[in-house]
Amino acid sequence: MNHGIKHYSIGQASLFVLVTLVTGTGIGLSVSLVASLFVAGLHLLTDHRHSMVMNLPILQFAGGSLVPMLWLIAAAFLLWGVRSLFGIVRWHGPADSIFGAHRLDNEIDVKAGIGSTIAAFIAMGGGASVGQYGPLVHFGATIGSHIRQVFSNKMIGTDVFIGCGVAAAIAAGFHAPIAGIVFAHEAVLRHFSFRALTPIAISSITSVWFATAIFGGDPLFTLDAAATDLLQMVPILLASGLLFGVIAMLFMLALFKSAAIAAKTGLPPLVLTLIAAVICGGVAIFVPEILGSGIAEINVIFGGGYALGFLFLLFVLKLLATSLCIGFGLFGGVFSPAAMIGAAAGGFISKFMAAVGFATVPHLLPIAGFAAVTAAVVGAPISVVLVVFELTQSYEFAVASMLA
């Protein structure tokens, strides 16, 4: 009896190993290159935008600058051009990657995937309050699916190719290979198997190696602290987890509500994106911290920066700005904004408790909020805990994130 086990000859097994190595390595290198260039390009555009804010006093208004609004308006027009050029009715993202991995005819629309990635780069480069990891995840899935189509590989399923691309994108973006492997299984494939694990692991590790070797391996988040006395914080972390869950629900409801309002207006996409650009640009005159993915602001929060009242303002405005941008067509992801919303909420709770006399462990609640809100929004709690662990190299912070 073979008990349903499929047996391979030595030649077939050798070919399968070779195909697995080539698939994982090829997708890992391809996605890592694009993801690294994507992030590096955003850094250049962000630095140039900040330089214009400082060096163009003629555009100063009410104590702030009109430069961010002008950049967002320019991005709105460019997005209209991308939509027309690629014939895209709607932007494609991680949800399409998940759907593609579970369809019988699971080939992802390559044209829409590439166009959506370009659109996300334009929106983020213009300063929209959106994230970069969702678009990169879908781009990785698109590349994996396209490579599967080109080479007609029948030894490995398309869902595994998609998983390889997703893992490579997460690994390159966070420099977190274990999180990349788990995220591909947890959030996209929704199952674990040895057949899928090997090529996905190769893709993830190759992606991090290449990104680090070519572009450097600076950590995404900086945290110069250690968590101590974790035991006394367990009740607070468990209670705050419920609050972070409510915050995540509010964020998701705001995203859906914004999209519904945009649809009800019946306005063309260009007009909707211009509305979002003007509103976000107007708010950014007074609170420029709401723009972009929020990574720099998260590092400030982790360092104990921002006053109590400003943390609450930042949490509210970031939630509303991201919902407006995504709902009205300034396309991007939700991972980084959710992380900033959670970190700001955690920072607020921590400073509020300290103000009323409760002793808390510094940095712990911002880290917990960062993880808890993001995990709830993207639906990948194990992956987010691993991101925290790989970024902080702290067992205590990872446990705190898990509790919340």
C-alpha positions as a printed Julia matrix, in Angstrom:
404×3 Matrix{Float64}:
   0.0    0.0     0.0
   1.28   3.48   -0.79
  -1.07   5.24    1.7
  -1.59   8.07   -0.82
   2.11   8.98   -0.82
   3.48  10.05   -4.19
   6.84   8.43   -5.01
   9.49   9.98   -7.26
  12.38   8.4    -9.09
  15.87   9.77   -8.43
  15.72  11.71  -11.69
  12.31  13.21  -10.89
  13.39  14.1    -7.36
  16.57  15.77   -8.65
  14.56  17.75  -11.19
  12.08  18.82   -8.51
  14.92  20.02   -6.25
  16.46  21.96   -9.14
  13.13  23.55  -10.11
  12.49  24.47   -6.46
  15.9   26.15   -6.13
  15.62  28.04   -9.41
  12.04  29.14   -8.7
  12.72  30.38   -5.19
  15.98  32.1    -6.1
  14.69  33.68   -9.32
  11.54  35.11   -7.75
  13.46  36.22   -4.66
  16.04  38.15   -6.7
  13.45  39.71   -9.04
  11.08  40.9    -6.32
  13.91  42.03   -4.04
  15.38  44.25   -6.74
  12.08  45.96   -7.52
  11.07  46.27   -3.85
  14.43  47.78   -2.92
  14.32  50.25   -5.83
  10.73  51.1    -4.89
  11.7   51.94   -1.3
  14.88  53.78   -2.33
  12.92  55.84   -4.86
  10.37  56.81   -2.23
  13.17  57.97    0.08
  14.57  60.2    -2.66
  11.17  61.72   -3.45
  10.4   62.27    0.24
  13.75  63.97    0.81
  13.19  66.19   -2.22
   9.71  67.13   -1.02
  11.03  68.04    2.42
  13.82  70.06    0.81
  11.25  72.06   -1.18
   9.29  72.73    2.01
  12.4   74.21    3.6
  13.73  76.1     0.58
  10.56  77.64   -0.9
   9.37  80.25    1.61
   7.14  81.75   -1.08
   4.84  78.73   -0.61
   4.56  79.16    3.17
   0.99  79.56    4.43
  -0.45  79.82    7.96
   2.8   78.61    9.5
   3.03  75.61    7.2
   3.73  74.93    3.55
   1.62  74.42    0.44
   4.29  72.15   -1.1
   2.67  68.87    0.1
  -0.68  69.89   -1.39
   0.92  70.68   -4.75
   2.73  67.34   -4.75
  -0.5   65.51   -3.97
  -2.34  67.34   -6.75
   0.43  66.42   -9.19
   0.17  62.79   -8.0
  -3.6   62.84   -8.64
  -3.06  63.84  -12.27
  -0.32  61.22  -12.74
  -2.61  58.54  -11.29
  -5.26  59.51  -13.82
  -2.63  59.03  -16.54
  -1.63  55.59  -15.22
  -5.28  54.55  -15.01
  -5.81  55.58  -18.63
  -2.53  54.08  -19.9
  -3.07  50.66  -18.32
  -6.86  50.63  -18.72
  -7.38  49.99  -15.02
 -10.93  50.23  -13.68
  -9.84  49.72  -10.07
  -6.49  49.4    -8.34
  -5.32  45.89   -7.46
  -3.8   44.92   -4.12
  -3.19  42.09   -1.64
  -6.85  40.99   -1.74
  -6.36  40.14   -5.42
  -3.23  38.16   -4.51
  -5.19  36.11   -1.97
  -8.05  35.61   -4.43
  -5.59  34.57   -7.15
  -3.91  32.02   -4.9
  -7.25  30.26   -4.26
  -8.79  30.26   -7.73
  -8.58  27.25  -10.03
  -7.51  29.55  -12.87
  -5.27  31.44  -10.47
  -3.39  33.66  -12.89
  -3.09  37.26  -11.68
  -3.68  40.16  -14.07
  -0.06  41.2   -14.74
  -0.92  44.48  -16.45
  -3.18  45.62  -13.62
  -0.64  44.47  -11.04
   2.22  46.46  -12.57
   0.0   49.49  -13.14
  -1.21  49.4    -9.55
   2.38  49.19   -8.26
   3.33  52.25  -10.32
   0.22  54.02   -9.02
   1.17  53.26   -5.41
   4.68  54.6    -6.03
   3.24  57.82   -7.45
   0.74  58.24   -4.6
   3.35  57.61   -1.91
   5.94  59.72   -3.69
   3.41  62.54   -3.68
   2.95  62.17    0.08
  -0.38  60.34    0.27
  -1.16  58.85    3.69
  -0.84  55.25    2.53
   1.57  52.35    2.96
   4.09  50.71    0.67
   3.91  47.05    1.72
   0.47  46.15    0.37
   1.37  47.21   -3.19
   4.74  45.45   -2.92
   3.03  42.27   -1.72
   0.73  42.3    -4.74
   3.63  43.08   -7.06
   5.5   40.08   -5.68
   2.45  37.9    -6.23
   2.1   39.29   -9.77
   5.73  38.51  -10.61
   5.38  35.0    -9.2
   2.25  34.34  -11.22
   3.81  35.78  -14.39
   6.95  33.63  -14.07
   4.7   30.58  -13.67
   2.86  31.52  -16.88
   6.03  32.17  -18.87
   7.79  28.91  -17.98
   4.65  26.74  -17.75
   6.02  24.96  -14.7
   3.72  22.11  -13.75
   5.81  20.69  -10.89
   4.96  23.61   -8.58
   1.48  25.14   -8.38
   0.75  28.77   -9.18
  -0.25  29.39   -5.58
   3.31  28.51   -4.5
   4.75  30.91   -7.09
   2.46  33.6    -5.67
   3.59  32.72   -2.15
   7.24  33.03   -3.19
   6.64  36.53   -4.52
   4.73  37.61   -1.42
   7.4   36.28    0.93
  10.16  37.99   -1.05
   8.34  41.34   -0.92
   7.79  41.22    2.86
  11.31  39.95    3.51
  12.93  42.69    1.41
  10.73  45.44    2.85
  11.27  44.58    6.52
  14.58  42.68    6.32
  12.65  39.94    8.11
  12.92  36.6     6.26
  11.07  34.49    8.84
   8.15  36.93    8.85
   8.11  36.81    5.05
   7.84  33.02    5.04
   5.07  32.95    7.64
   3.15  35.88    6.1
   2.96  34.12    2.72
   1.42  31.06    4.37
  -0.7   32.83    6.99
  -2.15  35.72    4.98
  -2.11  34.52    1.35
  -1.94  30.74    0.96
  -3.87  30.09    4.21
  -2.24  26.68    4.61
   1.13  25.19    5.52
   2.84  22.43    3.55
   6.4   21.23    3.08
   5.95  21.37   -0.69
   5.22  25.11   -0.5
   7.55  25.88    2.41
  10.84  25.09    0.68
  10.58  27.38   -2.4
   8.96  30.13   -0.3
  11.78  29.95    2.26
  14.42  30.07   -0.49
  12.68  33.08   -2.05
  12.42  34.94    1.25
  16.02  34.34    2.3
  17.37  35.17   -1.16
  15.37  38.39   -1.18
  16.79  39.57    2.16
  20.33  38.58    1.19
  20.16  40.48   -2.09
  18.5   43.58   -0.6
  21.07  43.7     2.2
  24.05  43.07   -0.08
  23.1   45.68   -2.68
  21.12  48.32   -0.77
  22.32  47.87    2.8
  20.62  46.37    5.81
  19.65  49.31    7.98
  16.72  48.4    10.25
  13.36  49.87    9.32
  12.53  50.84   12.9
  14.96  51.97   15.57
  14.35  51.01   19.18
  17.14  51.69   21.64
  15.53  50.12   24.69
  14.93  46.85   26.47
  11.72  45.59   28.0
  11.96  44.76   31.68
   9.4   43.77   34.32
   7.11  42.34   31.68
   5.08  40.36   34.2
   3.56  43.44   35.86
   2.43  44.68   32.44
   0.51  41.54   31.47
  -2.93  42.77   32.73
  -2.38  46.15   31.03
  -1.34  44.5    27.77
  -4.35  42.18   27.78
  -6.74  45.07   28.48
  -5.1   47.32   25.9
  -5.41  44.52   23.34
  -9.19  44.9    23.48
  -8.86  48.65   22.92
  -6.44  48.13   20.03
  -8.96  45.73   18.52
 -11.64  48.41   18.66
  -9.24  50.89   17.04
  -8.51  48.4    14.24
 -12.25  47.96   13.64
 -12.75  51.72   13.5
  -9.96  52.0    10.97
 -11.4   49.26    8.77
 -14.9   50.71    9.0
 -13.52  54.12    8.03
 -11.83  52.56    4.98
 -15.08  50.93    3.84
 -17.15  54.04    4.58
 -14.79  56.29    2.63
 -14.94  54.01   -0.4
 -18.74  53.87   -0.16
 -18.99  57.68   -0.01
 -16.71  58.01   -3.03
 -18.84  55.53   -4.99
 -22.07  57.32   -4.09
 -20.83  60.68   -5.37
 -20.64  59.38   -8.93
 -17.66  61.65   -9.56
 -14.9   60.57  -11.98
 -11.7   59.12  -10.47
  -9.61  62.24  -11.23
 -12.01  64.5    -9.34
 -12.1   62.13   -6.35
  -8.31  61.96   -6.11
  -8.08  65.74   -6.39
 -10.56  66.11   -3.52
  -8.44  63.79   -1.37
  -5.26  65.62   -2.39
  -6.62  69.06   -1.48
  -8.08  67.93    1.87
  -4.97  66.0     2.96
  -2.69  68.74    1.69
  -4.72  71.33    3.59
  -4.52  69.38    6.85
  -0.8   68.78    6.29
  -0.19  72.54    6.39
  -0.79  72.29   10.12
   0.07  68.61   10.81
   2.55  67.4     8.15
   3.16  64.21   10.16
   0.01  62.66    8.68
   1.64  62.38    5.24
   3.45  59.34    3.92
   3.65  55.86    5.37
   4.42  57.06    8.9
   7.65  55.09    9.4
   9.61  58.16   10.56
   6.8   59.09   12.94
   6.7   55.54   14.36
  10.39  55.81   15.2
   9.73  59.12   16.99
   6.9   57.52   18.97
   9.12  54.55   19.86
  11.68  57.04   21.13
   9.13  58.62   23.45
   8.57  61.7    21.31
   5.38  63.75   20.89
   3.25  65.11   23.7
   0.11  63.4    25.03
  -2.38  65.61   23.18
  -0.47  65.48   19.9
  -0.36  61.68   20.0
  -4.16  61.59   20.18
  -4.42  64.14   17.35
  -1.98  62.14   15.24
  -3.91  58.93   15.84
  -7.23  60.47   14.78
  -5.92  62.41   11.78
  -3.84  59.51   10.44
  -6.88  57.22   10.59
  -9.05  59.72    8.74
  -6.37  60.74    6.21
  -5.54  57.15    5.23
  -9.22  56.28    4.88
  -9.79  59.33    2.68
  -6.76  58.65    0.48
  -7.51  54.99   -0.14
 -11.27  55.43   -0.44
 -10.93  58.29   -2.93
  -8.26  56.71   -5.12
  -4.84  57.81   -3.82
  -3.82  54.18   -3.91
  -1.54  52.43   -1.41
  -1.39  49.93    1.41
  -2.7   49.92    4.97
   0.1   48.08    6.81
   2.28  51.1     7.63
  -0.62  53.49    8.42
  -2.16  50.84   10.69
   1.2   50.45   12.42
   1.44  54.2    12.97
  -2.14  54.41   14.24
  -1.46  51.57   16.67
   1.87  53.04   17.82
   0.28  56.47   18.37
  -2.6   54.9    20.32
  -0.14  52.88   22.41
   2.0   55.94   23.03
  -1.07  57.9    24.11
  -2.2   55.16   26.52
   1.29  54.87   27.98
   1.7   58.6    28.56
  -1.85  58.95   29.89
  -1.26  56.18   32.43
   2.02  57.79   33.47
   0.25  61.16   33.86
  -2.32  59.69   36.27
   0.29  57.87   38.32
   0.48  54.35   36.87
   3.95  52.92   36.35
   4.45  51.52   32.86
   7.4   50.05   30.99
   8.61  52.64   28.44
   8.16  51.76   24.75
   6.11  48.64   25.56
   2.61  49.93   24.76
   3.65  51.7    21.52
   5.21  48.41   20.34
   2.12  46.48   21.45
  -0.19  48.93   19.68
   1.96  48.81   16.55
   1.61  45.02   16.47
  -1.98  44.62   17.65
  -3.66  47.1    15.3
  -1.6   45.98   12.3
  -2.27  42.29   13.0
  -6.01  42.88   13.2
  -6.11  44.99   10.03
  -4.01  42.7     7.81
  -5.2   39.47    9.41
  -1.74  38.04   10.15
  -1.0   38.06   13.9
   1.8   35.49   13.84
   3.6   37.31   11.03
   3.36  40.67   12.77
   4.74  39.25   16.03
   7.65  37.85   14.02
   8.19  41.24   12.38
   8.46  42.77   15.85
  10.84  40.03   16.98
  13.1   40.29   13.93
  13.17  44.09   14.0
  13.74  44.51   17.73
  15.64  41.26   18.46
  13.73  41.31   21.76
  11.89  38.3    23.13
  10.09  40.52   25.64
   8.73  42.89   23.0
   7.58  39.94   20.9
   5.71  38.45   23.88
   4.16  41.84   24.67
   2.97  42.09   21.07
   1.52  38.6    21.25
  -0.38  39.4    24.45
  -1.92  42.54   22.97
